C-alpha positions as YAML, in Angstrom:
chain: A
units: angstrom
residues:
- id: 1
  name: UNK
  ca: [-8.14, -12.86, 22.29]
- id: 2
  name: UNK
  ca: [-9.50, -11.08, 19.42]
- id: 3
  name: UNK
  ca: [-8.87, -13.98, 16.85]
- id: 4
  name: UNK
  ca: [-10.02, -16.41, 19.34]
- id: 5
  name: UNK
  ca: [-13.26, -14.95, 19.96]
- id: 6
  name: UNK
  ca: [-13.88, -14.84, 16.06]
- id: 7
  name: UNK
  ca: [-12.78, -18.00, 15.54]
- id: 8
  name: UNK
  ca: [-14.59, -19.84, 18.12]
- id: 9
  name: UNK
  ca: [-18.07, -17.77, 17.29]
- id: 10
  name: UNK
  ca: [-17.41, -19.00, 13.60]
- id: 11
  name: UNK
  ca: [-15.82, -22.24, 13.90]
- id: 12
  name: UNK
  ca: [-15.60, -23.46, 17.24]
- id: 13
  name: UNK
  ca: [-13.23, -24.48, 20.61]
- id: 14
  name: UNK
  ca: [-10.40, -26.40, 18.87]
- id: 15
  name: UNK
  ca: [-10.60, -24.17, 15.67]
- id: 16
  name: UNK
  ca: [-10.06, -21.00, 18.09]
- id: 17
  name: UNK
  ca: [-7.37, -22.83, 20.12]
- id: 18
  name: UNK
  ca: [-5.07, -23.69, 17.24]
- id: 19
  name: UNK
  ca: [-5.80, -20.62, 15.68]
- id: 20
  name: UNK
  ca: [-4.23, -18.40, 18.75]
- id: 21
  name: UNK
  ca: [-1.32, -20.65, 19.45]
- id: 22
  name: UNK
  ca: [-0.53, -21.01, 15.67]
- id: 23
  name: UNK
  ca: [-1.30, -16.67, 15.84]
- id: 24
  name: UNK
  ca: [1.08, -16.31, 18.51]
- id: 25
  name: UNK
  ca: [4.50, -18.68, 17.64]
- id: 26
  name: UNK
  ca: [4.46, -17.56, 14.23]
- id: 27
  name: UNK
  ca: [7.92, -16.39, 13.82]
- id: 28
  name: UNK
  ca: [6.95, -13.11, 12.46]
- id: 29
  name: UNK
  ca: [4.06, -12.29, 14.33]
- id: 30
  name: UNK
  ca: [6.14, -13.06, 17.70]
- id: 31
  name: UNK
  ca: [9.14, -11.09, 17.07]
- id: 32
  name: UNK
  ca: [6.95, -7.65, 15.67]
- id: 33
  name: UNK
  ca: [5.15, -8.27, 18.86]
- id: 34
  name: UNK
  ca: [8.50, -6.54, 20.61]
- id: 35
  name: UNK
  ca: [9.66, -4.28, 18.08]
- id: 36
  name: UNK
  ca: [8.50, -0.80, 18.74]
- id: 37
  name: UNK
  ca: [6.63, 0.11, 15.36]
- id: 38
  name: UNK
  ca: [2.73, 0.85, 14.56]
- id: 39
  name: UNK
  ca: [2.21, -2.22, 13.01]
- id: 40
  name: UNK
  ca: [1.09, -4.54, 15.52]
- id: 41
  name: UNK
  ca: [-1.37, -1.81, 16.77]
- id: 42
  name: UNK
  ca: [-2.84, -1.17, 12.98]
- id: 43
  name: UNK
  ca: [-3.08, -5.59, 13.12]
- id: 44
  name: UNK
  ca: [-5.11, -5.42, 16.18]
- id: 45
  name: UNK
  ca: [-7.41, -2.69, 15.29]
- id: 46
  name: UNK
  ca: [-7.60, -4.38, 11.52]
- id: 47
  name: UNK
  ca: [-8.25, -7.84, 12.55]
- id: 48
  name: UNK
  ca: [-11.21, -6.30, 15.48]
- id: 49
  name: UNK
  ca: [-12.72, -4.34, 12.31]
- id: 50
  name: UNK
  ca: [-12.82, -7.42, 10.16]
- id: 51
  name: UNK
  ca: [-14.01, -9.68, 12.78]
- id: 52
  name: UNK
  ca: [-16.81, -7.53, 13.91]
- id: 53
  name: UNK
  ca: [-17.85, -6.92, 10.56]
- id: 54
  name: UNK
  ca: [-18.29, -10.30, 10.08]
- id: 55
  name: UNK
  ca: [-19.87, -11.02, 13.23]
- id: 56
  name: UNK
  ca: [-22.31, -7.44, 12.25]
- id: 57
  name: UNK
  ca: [-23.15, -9.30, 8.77]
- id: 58
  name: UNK
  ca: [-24.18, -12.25, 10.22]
- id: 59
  name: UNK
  ca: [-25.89, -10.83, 13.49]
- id: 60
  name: UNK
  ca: [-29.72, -10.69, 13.33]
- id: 61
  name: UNK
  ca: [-29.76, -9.29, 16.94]
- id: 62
  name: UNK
  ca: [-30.49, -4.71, 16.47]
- id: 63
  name: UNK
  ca: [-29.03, -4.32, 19.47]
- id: 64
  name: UNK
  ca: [-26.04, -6.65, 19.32]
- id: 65
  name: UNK
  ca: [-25.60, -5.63, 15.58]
- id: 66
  name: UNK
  ca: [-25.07, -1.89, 16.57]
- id: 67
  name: UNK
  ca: [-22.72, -2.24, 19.49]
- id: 68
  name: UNK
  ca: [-20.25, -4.32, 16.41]
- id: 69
  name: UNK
  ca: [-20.83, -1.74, 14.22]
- id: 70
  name: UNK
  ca: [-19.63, 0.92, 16.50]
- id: 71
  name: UNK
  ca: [-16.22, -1.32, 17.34]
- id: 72
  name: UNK
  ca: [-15.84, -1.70, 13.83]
- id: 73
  name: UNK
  ca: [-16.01, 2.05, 12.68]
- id: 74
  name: UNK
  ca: [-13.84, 2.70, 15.91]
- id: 75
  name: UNK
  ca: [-11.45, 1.06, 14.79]
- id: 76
  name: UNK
  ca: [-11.51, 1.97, 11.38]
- id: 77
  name: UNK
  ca: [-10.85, 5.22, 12.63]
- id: 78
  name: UNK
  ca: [-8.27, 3.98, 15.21]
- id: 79
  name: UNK
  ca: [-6.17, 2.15, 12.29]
- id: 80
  name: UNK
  ca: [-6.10, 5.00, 10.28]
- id: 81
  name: UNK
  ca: [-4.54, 7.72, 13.17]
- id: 82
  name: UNK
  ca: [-2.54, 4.87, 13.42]
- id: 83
  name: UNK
  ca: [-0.86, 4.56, 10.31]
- id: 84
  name: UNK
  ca: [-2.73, 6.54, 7.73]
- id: 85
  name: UNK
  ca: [-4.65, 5.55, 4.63]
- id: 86
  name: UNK
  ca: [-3.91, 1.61, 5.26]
- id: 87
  name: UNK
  ca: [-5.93, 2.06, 8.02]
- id: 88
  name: UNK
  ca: [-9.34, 1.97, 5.91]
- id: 89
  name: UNK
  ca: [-7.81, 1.28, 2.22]
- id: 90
  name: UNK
  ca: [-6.87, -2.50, 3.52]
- id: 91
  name: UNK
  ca: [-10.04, -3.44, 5.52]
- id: 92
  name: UNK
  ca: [-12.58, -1.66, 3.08]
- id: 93
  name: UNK
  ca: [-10.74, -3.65, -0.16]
- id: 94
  name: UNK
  ca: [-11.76, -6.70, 1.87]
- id: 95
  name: UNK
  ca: [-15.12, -5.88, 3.05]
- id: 96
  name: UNK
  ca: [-16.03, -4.87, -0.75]
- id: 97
  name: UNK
  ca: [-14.46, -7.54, -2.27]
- id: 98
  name: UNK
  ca: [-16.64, -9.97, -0.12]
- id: 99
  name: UNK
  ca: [-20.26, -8.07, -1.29]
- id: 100
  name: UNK
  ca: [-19.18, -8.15, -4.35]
- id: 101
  name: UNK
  ca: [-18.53, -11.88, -4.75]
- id: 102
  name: UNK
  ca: [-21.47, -12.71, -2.18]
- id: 103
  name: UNK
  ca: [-23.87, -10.41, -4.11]
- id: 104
  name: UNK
  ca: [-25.20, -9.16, -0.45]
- id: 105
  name: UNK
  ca: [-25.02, -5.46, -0.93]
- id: 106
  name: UNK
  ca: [-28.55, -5.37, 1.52]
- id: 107
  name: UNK
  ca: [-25.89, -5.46, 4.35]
- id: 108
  name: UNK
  ca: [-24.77, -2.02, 3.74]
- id: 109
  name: UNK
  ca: [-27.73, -0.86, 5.25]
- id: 110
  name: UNK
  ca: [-27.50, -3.50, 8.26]
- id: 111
  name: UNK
  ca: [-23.95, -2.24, 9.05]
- id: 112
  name: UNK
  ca: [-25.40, 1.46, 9.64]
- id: 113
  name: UNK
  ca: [-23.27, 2.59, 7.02]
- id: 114
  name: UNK
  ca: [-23.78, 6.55, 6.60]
- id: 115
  name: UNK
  ca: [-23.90, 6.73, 11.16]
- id: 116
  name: UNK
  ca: [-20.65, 4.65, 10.93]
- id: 117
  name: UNK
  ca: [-18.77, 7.14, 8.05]
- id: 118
  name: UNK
  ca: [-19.83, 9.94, 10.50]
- id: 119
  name: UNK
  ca: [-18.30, 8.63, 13.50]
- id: 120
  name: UNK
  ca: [-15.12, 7.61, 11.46]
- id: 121
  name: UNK
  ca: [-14.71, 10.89, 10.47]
- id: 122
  name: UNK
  ca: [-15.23, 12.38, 14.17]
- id: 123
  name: UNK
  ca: [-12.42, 10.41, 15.13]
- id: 124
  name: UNK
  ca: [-10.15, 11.17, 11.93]
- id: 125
  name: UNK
  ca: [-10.91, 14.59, 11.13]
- id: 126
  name: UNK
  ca: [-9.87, 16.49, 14.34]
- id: 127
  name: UNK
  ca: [-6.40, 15.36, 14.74]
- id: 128
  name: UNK
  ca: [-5.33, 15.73, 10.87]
- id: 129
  name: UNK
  ca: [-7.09, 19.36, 10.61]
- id: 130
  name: UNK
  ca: [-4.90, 20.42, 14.09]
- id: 131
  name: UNK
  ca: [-1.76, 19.07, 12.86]
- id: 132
  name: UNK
  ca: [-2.43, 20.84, 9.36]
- id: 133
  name: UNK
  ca: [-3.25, 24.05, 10.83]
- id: 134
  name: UNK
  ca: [-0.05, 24.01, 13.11]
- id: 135
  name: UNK
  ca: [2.09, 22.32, 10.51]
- id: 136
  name: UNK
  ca: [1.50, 24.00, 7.16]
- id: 137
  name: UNK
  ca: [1.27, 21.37, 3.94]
- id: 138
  name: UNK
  ca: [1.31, 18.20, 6.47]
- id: 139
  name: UNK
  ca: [-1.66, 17.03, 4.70]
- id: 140
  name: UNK
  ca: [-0.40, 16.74, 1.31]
- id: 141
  name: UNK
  ca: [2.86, 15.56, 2.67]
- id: 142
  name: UNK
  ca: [0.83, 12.53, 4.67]
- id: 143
  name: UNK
  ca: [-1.62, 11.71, 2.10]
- id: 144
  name: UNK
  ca: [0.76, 12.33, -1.24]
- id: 145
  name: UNK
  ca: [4.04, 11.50, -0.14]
- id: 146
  name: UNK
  ca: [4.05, 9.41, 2.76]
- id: 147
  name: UNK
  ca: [1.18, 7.20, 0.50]
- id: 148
  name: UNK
  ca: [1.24, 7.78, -2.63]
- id: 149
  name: UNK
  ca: [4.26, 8.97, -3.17]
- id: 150
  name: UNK
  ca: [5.42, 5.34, -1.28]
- id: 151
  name: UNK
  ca: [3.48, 2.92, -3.31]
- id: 152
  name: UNK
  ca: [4.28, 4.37, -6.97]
- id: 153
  name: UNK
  ca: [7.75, 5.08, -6.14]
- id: 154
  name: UNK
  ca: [11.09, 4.22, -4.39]
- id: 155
  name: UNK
  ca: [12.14, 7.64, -3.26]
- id: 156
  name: UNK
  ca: [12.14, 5.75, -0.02]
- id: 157
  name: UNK
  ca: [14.99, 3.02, -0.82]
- id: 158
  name: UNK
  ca: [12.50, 0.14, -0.10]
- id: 159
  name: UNK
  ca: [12.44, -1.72, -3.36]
- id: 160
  name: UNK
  ca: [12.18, -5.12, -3.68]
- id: 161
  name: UNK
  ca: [11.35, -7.59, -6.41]
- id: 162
  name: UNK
  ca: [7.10, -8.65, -6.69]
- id: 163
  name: UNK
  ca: [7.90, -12.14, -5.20]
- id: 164
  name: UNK
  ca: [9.33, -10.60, -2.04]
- id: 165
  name: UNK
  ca: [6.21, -10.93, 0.47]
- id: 166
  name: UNK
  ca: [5.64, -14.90, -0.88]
- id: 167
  name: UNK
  ca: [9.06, -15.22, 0.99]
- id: 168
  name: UNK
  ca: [8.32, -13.09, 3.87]
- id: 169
  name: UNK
  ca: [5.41, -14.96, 4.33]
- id: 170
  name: UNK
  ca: [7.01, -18.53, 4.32]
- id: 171
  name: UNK
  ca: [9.59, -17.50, 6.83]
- id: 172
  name: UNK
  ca: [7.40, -14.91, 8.42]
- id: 173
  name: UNK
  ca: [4.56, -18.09, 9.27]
- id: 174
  name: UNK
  ca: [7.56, -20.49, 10.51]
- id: 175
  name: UNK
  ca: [7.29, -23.39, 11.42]
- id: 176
  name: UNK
  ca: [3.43, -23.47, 10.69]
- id: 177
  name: UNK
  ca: [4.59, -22.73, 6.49]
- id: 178
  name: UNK
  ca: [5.57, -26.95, 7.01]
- id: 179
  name: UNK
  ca: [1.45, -27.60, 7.40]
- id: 180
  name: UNK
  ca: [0.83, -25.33, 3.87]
- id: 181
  name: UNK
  ca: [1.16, -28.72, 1.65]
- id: 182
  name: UNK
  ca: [-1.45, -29.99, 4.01]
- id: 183
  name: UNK
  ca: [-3.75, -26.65, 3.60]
- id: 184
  name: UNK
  ca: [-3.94, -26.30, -0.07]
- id: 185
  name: UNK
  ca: [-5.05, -29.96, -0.20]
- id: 186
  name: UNK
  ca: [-7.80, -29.06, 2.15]
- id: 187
  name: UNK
  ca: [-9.18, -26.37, -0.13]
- id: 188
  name: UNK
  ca: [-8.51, -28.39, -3.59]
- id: 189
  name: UNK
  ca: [-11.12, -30.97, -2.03]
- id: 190
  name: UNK
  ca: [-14.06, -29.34, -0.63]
- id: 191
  name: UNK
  ca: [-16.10, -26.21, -2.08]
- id: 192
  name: UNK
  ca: [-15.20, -22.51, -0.45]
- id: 193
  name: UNK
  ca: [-18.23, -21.93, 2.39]
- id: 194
  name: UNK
  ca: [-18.58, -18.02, 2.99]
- id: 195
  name: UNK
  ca: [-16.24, -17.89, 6.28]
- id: 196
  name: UNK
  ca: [-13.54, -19.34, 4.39]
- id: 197
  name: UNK
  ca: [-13.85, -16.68, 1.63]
- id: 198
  name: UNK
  ca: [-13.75, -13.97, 3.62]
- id: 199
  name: UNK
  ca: [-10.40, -15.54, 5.10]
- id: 200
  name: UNK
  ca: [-9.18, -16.01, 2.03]
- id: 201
  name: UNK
  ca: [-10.30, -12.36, 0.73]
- id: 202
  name: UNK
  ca: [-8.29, -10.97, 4.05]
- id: 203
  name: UNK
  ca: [-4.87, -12.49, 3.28]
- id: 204
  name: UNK
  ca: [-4.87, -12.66, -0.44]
- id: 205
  name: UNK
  ca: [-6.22, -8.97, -1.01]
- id: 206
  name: UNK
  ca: [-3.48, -7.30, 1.38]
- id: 207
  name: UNK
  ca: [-0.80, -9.64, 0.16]
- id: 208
  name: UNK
  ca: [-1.54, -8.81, -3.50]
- id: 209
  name: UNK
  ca: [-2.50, -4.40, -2.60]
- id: 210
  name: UNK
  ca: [1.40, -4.67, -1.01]
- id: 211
  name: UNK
  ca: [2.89, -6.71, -3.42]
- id: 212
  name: UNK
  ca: [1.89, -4.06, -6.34]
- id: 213
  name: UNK
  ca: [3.48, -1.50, -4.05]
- id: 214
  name: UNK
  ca: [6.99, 0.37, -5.03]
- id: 215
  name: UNK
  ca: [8.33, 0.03, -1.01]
- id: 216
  name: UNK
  ca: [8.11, -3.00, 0.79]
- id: 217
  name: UNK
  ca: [8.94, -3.85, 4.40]
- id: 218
  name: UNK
  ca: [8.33, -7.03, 5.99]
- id: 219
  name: UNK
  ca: [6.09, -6.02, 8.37]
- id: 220
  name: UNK
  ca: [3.57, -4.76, 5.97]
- id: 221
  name: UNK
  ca: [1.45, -7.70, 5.20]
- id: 222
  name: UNK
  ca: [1.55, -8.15, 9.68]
- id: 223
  name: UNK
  ca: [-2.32, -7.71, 9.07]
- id: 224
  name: UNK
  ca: [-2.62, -10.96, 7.08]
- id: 225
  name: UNK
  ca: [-1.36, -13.67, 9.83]
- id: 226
  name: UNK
  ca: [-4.57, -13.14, 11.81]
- id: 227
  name: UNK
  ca: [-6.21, -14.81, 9.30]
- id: 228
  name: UNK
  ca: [-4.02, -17.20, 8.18]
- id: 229
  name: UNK
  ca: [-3.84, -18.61, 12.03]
- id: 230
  name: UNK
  ca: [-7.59, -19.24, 11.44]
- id: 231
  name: UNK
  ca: [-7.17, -20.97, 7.91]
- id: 232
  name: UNK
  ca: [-4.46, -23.08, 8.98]
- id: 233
  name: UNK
  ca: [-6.14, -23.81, 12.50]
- id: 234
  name: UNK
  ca: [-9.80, -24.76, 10.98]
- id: 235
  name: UNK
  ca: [-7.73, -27.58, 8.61]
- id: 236
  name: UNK
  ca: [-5.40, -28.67, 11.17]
- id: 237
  name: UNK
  ca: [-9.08, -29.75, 12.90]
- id: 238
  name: UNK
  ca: [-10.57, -30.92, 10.21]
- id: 239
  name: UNK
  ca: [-7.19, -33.23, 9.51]
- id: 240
  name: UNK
  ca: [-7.65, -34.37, 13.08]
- id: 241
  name: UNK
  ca: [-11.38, -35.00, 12.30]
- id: 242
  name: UNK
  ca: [-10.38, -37.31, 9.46]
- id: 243
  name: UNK
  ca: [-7.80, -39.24, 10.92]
- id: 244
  name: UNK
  ca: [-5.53, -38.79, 14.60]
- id: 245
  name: UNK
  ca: [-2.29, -39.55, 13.00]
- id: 246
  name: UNK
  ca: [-2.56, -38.12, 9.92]
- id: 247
  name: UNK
  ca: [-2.72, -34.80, 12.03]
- id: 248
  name: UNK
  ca: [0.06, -35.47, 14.15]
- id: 249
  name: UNK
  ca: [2.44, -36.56, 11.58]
- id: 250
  name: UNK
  ca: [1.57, -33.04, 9.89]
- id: 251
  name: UNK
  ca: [2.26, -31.87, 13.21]
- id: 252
  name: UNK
  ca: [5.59, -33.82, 13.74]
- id: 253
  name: UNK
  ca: [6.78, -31.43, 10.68]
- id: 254
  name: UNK
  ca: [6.63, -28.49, 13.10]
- id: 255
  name: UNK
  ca: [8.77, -30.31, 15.85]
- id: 256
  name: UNK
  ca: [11.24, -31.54, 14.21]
- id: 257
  name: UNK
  ca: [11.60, -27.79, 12.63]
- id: 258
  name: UNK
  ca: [12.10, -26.87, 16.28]
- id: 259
  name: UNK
  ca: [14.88, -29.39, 17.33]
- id: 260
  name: UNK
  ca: [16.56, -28.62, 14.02]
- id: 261
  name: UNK
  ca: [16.99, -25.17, 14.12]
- id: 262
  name: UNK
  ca: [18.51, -25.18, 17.86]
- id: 263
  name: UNK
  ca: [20.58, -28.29, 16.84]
- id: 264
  name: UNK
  ca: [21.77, -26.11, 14.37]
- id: 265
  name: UNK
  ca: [22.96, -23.11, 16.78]
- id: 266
  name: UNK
  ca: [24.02, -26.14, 19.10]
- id: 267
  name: UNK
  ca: [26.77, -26.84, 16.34]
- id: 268
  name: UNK
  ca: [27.83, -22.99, 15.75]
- id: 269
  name: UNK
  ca: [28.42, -22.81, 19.27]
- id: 270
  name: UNK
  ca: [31.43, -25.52, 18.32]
- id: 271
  name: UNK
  ca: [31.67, -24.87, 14.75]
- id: 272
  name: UNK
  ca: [31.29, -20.90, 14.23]
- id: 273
  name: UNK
  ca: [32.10, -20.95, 10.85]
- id: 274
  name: UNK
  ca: [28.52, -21.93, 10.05]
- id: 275
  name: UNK
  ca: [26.84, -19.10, 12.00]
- id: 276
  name: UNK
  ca: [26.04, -15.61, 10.48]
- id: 277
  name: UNK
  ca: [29.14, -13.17, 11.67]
- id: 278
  name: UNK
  ca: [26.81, -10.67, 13.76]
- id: 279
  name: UNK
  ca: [25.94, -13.69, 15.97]
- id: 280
  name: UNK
  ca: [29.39, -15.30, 16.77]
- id: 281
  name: UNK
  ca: [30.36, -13.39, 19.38]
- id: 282
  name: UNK
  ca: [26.87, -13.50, 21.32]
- id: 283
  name: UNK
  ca: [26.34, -17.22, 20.57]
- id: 284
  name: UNK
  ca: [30.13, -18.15, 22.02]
- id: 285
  name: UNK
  ca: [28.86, -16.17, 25.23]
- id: 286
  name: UNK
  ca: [26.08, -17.90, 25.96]
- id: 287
  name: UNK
  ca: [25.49, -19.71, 29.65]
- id: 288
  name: UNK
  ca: [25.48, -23.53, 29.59]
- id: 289
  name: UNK
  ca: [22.48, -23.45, 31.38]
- id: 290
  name: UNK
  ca: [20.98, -22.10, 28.18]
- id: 291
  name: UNK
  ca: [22.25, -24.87, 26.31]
- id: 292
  name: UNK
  ca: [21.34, -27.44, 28.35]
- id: 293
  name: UNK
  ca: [17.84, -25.99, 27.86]
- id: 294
  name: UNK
  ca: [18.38, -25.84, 23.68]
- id: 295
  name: UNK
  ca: [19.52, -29.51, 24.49]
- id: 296
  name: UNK
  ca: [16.03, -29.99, 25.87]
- id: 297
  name: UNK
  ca: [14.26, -28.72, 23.70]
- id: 298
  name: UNK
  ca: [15.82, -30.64, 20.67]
- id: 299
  name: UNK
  ca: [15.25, -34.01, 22.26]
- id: 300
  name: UNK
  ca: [11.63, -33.31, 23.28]
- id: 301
  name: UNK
  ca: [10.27, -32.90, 19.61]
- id: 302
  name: UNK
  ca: [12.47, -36.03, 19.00]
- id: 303
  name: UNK
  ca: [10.72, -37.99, 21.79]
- id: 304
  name: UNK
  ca: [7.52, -36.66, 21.04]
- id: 305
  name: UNK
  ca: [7.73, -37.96, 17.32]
- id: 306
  name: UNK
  ca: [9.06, -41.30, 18.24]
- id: 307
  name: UNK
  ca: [6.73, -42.29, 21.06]
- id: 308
  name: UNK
  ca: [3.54, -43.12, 21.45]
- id: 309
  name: UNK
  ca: [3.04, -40.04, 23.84]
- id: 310
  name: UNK
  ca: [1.03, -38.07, 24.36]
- id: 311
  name: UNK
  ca: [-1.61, -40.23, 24.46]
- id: 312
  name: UNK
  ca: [-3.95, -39.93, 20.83]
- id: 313
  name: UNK
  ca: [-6.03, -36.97, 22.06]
- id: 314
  name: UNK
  ca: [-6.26, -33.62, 20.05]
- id: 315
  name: UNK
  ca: [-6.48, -31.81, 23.52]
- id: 316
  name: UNK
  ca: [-2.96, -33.82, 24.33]
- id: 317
  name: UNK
  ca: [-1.10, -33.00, 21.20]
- id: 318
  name: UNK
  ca: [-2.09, -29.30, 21.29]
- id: 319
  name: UNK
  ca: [-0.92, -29.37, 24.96]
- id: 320
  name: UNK
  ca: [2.84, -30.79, 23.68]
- id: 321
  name: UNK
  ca: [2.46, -28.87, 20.93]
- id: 322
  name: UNK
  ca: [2.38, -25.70, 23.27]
- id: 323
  name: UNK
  ca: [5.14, -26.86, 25.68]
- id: 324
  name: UNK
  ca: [7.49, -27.89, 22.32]
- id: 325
  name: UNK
  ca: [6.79, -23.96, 20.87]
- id: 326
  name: UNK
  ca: [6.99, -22.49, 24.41]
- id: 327
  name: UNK
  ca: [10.10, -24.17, 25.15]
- id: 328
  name: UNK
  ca: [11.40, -23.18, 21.78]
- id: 329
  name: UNK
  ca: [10.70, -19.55, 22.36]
- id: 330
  name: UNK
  ca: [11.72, -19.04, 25.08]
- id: 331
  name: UNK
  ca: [15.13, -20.85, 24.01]
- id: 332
  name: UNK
  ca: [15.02, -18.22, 21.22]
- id: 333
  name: UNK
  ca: [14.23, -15.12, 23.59]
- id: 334
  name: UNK
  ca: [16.76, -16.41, 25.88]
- id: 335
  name: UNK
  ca: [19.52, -16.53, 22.80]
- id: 336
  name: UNK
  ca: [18.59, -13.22, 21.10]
- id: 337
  name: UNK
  ca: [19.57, -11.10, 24.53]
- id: 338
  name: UNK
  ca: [22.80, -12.70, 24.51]
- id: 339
  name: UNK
  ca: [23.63, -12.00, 21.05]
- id: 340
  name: UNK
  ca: [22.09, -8.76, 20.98]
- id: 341
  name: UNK
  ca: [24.17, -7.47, 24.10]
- id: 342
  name: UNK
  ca: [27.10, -7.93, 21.57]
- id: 343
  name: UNK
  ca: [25.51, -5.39, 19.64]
- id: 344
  name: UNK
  ca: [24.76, -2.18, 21.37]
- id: 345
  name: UNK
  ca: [22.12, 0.45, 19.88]
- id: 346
  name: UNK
  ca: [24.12, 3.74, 20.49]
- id: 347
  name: UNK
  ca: [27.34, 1.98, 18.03]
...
C-alpha cells in the first residue's frame, strides 16, 4: 500500500499497479514476507521514510508538509529500534545523496529538520539507555560489534565475494530480472527527471553501502526492491505507451519463466535425479491434485503467449499477468509445505 500510494502520487494508476504486483511476486520479497526476521519490518518503515520524504520535499501544503515529516522521523526512529544503525545510516545516505546532486539544501529547513532529530531521539534514546543501564556494556556491544564490528570484519562467518548481492538481486527480483534488458534501454534513451534519481539513489546507494560490507546475507539489500518495483513498473508503462506488443512480448518473458520452472519440478517428480537432494523426498509426496494445478499453470502462460487473448488492453494483460503469478505462487506455496514437512525444524 505504501509503494502504491507513492507511486501513484508520483507517477500515476498503472505506474502504482505494476509497481505493487511486480513488489509483491518478486521471488525474494515474497518468500522474506514469511520468514520470521526484522527485515521486512526495517523495509516497511524504510520505504514509508523515503516516500514521505519525497512527498515532504515536494509538498507546498504547511500543514500537509508537517504531518509527512512526523511519519518520516517516526519511522526513522522505528527502523532503527528495529534493527539498529541501518535504520537511519541507509535512508539518510539516500536523502543526502539526493541534496547533494539536486543542489536543494533549502529543503532542510522545509523538512523541520532540528523538531524531527528531537523526536527521533525521543523514540531512540529511552529504550537503548534502559537496556544499557540493566545490561552493562550493551551499548558498545550494539553499536561496535553488532555494526561495526560486522561491516569491517567476518568474525561473524558471513563472507562473501563483492559480486554477491548483483546475484541476489537477479534471483532475488525473479521473474521481473527477464524485463532488466528492457529497463536499462529505457534509461540509455531519455534524460534522468528528479523522481527517477531518487529511485535510482535508493537502490544503488544500499546495494553499493552492503556490497562494501565484510558480512553479507541475502536479505540485506530487502530495502532496495521497493524501489526497484517502481523503476521497473514506470518503464513497463511507458513500453506499453510506445507500443501494445512490444510490452507484452517483454511480458511473455515472465510467463514463460513461470511454466518453465514448474515444468521443470513436473519432470523431477519422474526424473529425481535432476532435483536438489533436500527436495526429493517432499516433491515424490506431493498430491496429484497439486500437479494437475502445476499442469495448469504451465499451459496458461503457454496459451497466453500464443493467443491473441487477452484482448490488447494494458488493464487485460495486467489482469493475466496477476492470475499467471497468482497461480504460480500459490503452486509454489502449495509445493514448499510438502517438501518442507520432509524436513522438520527440531532435527
Amino acid at each position: 500500500f505504501a509503494i502504491y500510494s507513492f507511486a501513484r502520487a508520483h507517477w500515476g494508476k498503472a505506474q502504482a499497479l505494476w509497481s505493487a504486483l511486480i513488489l509483491l511476486t518478486s521471488l525474494e520479497f515474497f518468500l522474506f514476507a514469511r520468514l520470521v526476521i526484522f527485515d521486512m519490518a526495517l523495509t516497511l518503515l524504510l520505504t514509508v521514510a523515503l516516500s514521505a520524504f519525497y512527498y515532504a520535499s515536494h509538498c507546498e501544503t504547511l500543514m500537509r508538509r508537517r504531518l509527512l515529516c512526523l511519519i518520516m522521523y517516526s519511522s526513522l526512529g522505528a527502523a532503527t529500534l528495529v534493527k539498529g544503525l541501518i535504520g537511519i545510516v541507509v535512508p539518510g545516505m539516500v536523502i543526502f545523496c539526493y541534496l547533494l546532486l539536486t543542489k536543494r539544501w533549502s529543503l532542510l529547513k522545509r523538512i523541520d529538520l532540528v523538531p524531527g532529530v528531537l523526536l527521533y531521539f525521543a523514540i531512540v534514546l529511552p529504550w537503548y539507555l534502559a537496556m544499557d543501564a540493566r545490561h552493562e556494556g550493551y551499548l558498545r556491544y550494539f553499536f561496535w560489534d553488532e555494526h561495526f564490528g560486522r561491516f569491517t570484519s567476518n568474525n561473524f562467518d558471513r563472507a562473501e565475494p563483492w559480486y554477491y548481492f548483483i546475484f541476489v538481486g537477479l534471483v532475488g527480483l525473479f521473474p521481473w530480472t527477464l524485463l532488466a534488458p528492457f529497463l536499462v534501454a529505457g534509461f540509455r534513451r531519455r534524460a534522468w527527471d528528479d523522481r527517477t534519481l531518487f529511485l535510482v539513489l535508493w537502490v544503488g546507494l544500499p546495494f553499493l553501502f552492503f556490497s562494501a560490507s565484510a558480512s553479507k546475507l541475502p536479505h540485506y539489500i530487502l530495502p532496495i526492491f521497493p524501489a526497484l518495483a517502481v523503476l521497473i513498473g514506470s518503464r513497463l508503462v511507458s513500453l506499453f505507451d510506445q507500443s501494445l506488443q512490444r510490452a507484452r512480448r517483454a511480458l511473455f518473458l515472465t510467463w514463460i519463466a513461470y511454466g518453465m520452472v514448474v515444468l521443470y519440478f513436473l519432470i523431477g517428480f519422474w526424473q529425481p535425479a535432476i532435483l536438489p537432494q533436500a527436495m526429493v523426498h517432499g516433491i515424490a509426496g506431493m498430491p496429484y491434485t497439486l500437479w494437475f494445478y502445476g499442469v495448469v499453470i504451465v499451459v496458461l502462460p503457454l496459451y497466453f503467449s500464443m493467443s491473441k487473448f487477452p484482448p490488447p488492453r494494458q488493464a487485460n494483460i495486467y489482469l493475466s499477468q496477476a492470475v499467471v503469478v497468482g497461480g504460480f505462487l500459490i503452486f509454489t506455496a502449495a509445493m514448499m509445505n510438502e517438501v518442507s514437512s520432509a524436513r522438520p525444524a527440531k532435527a
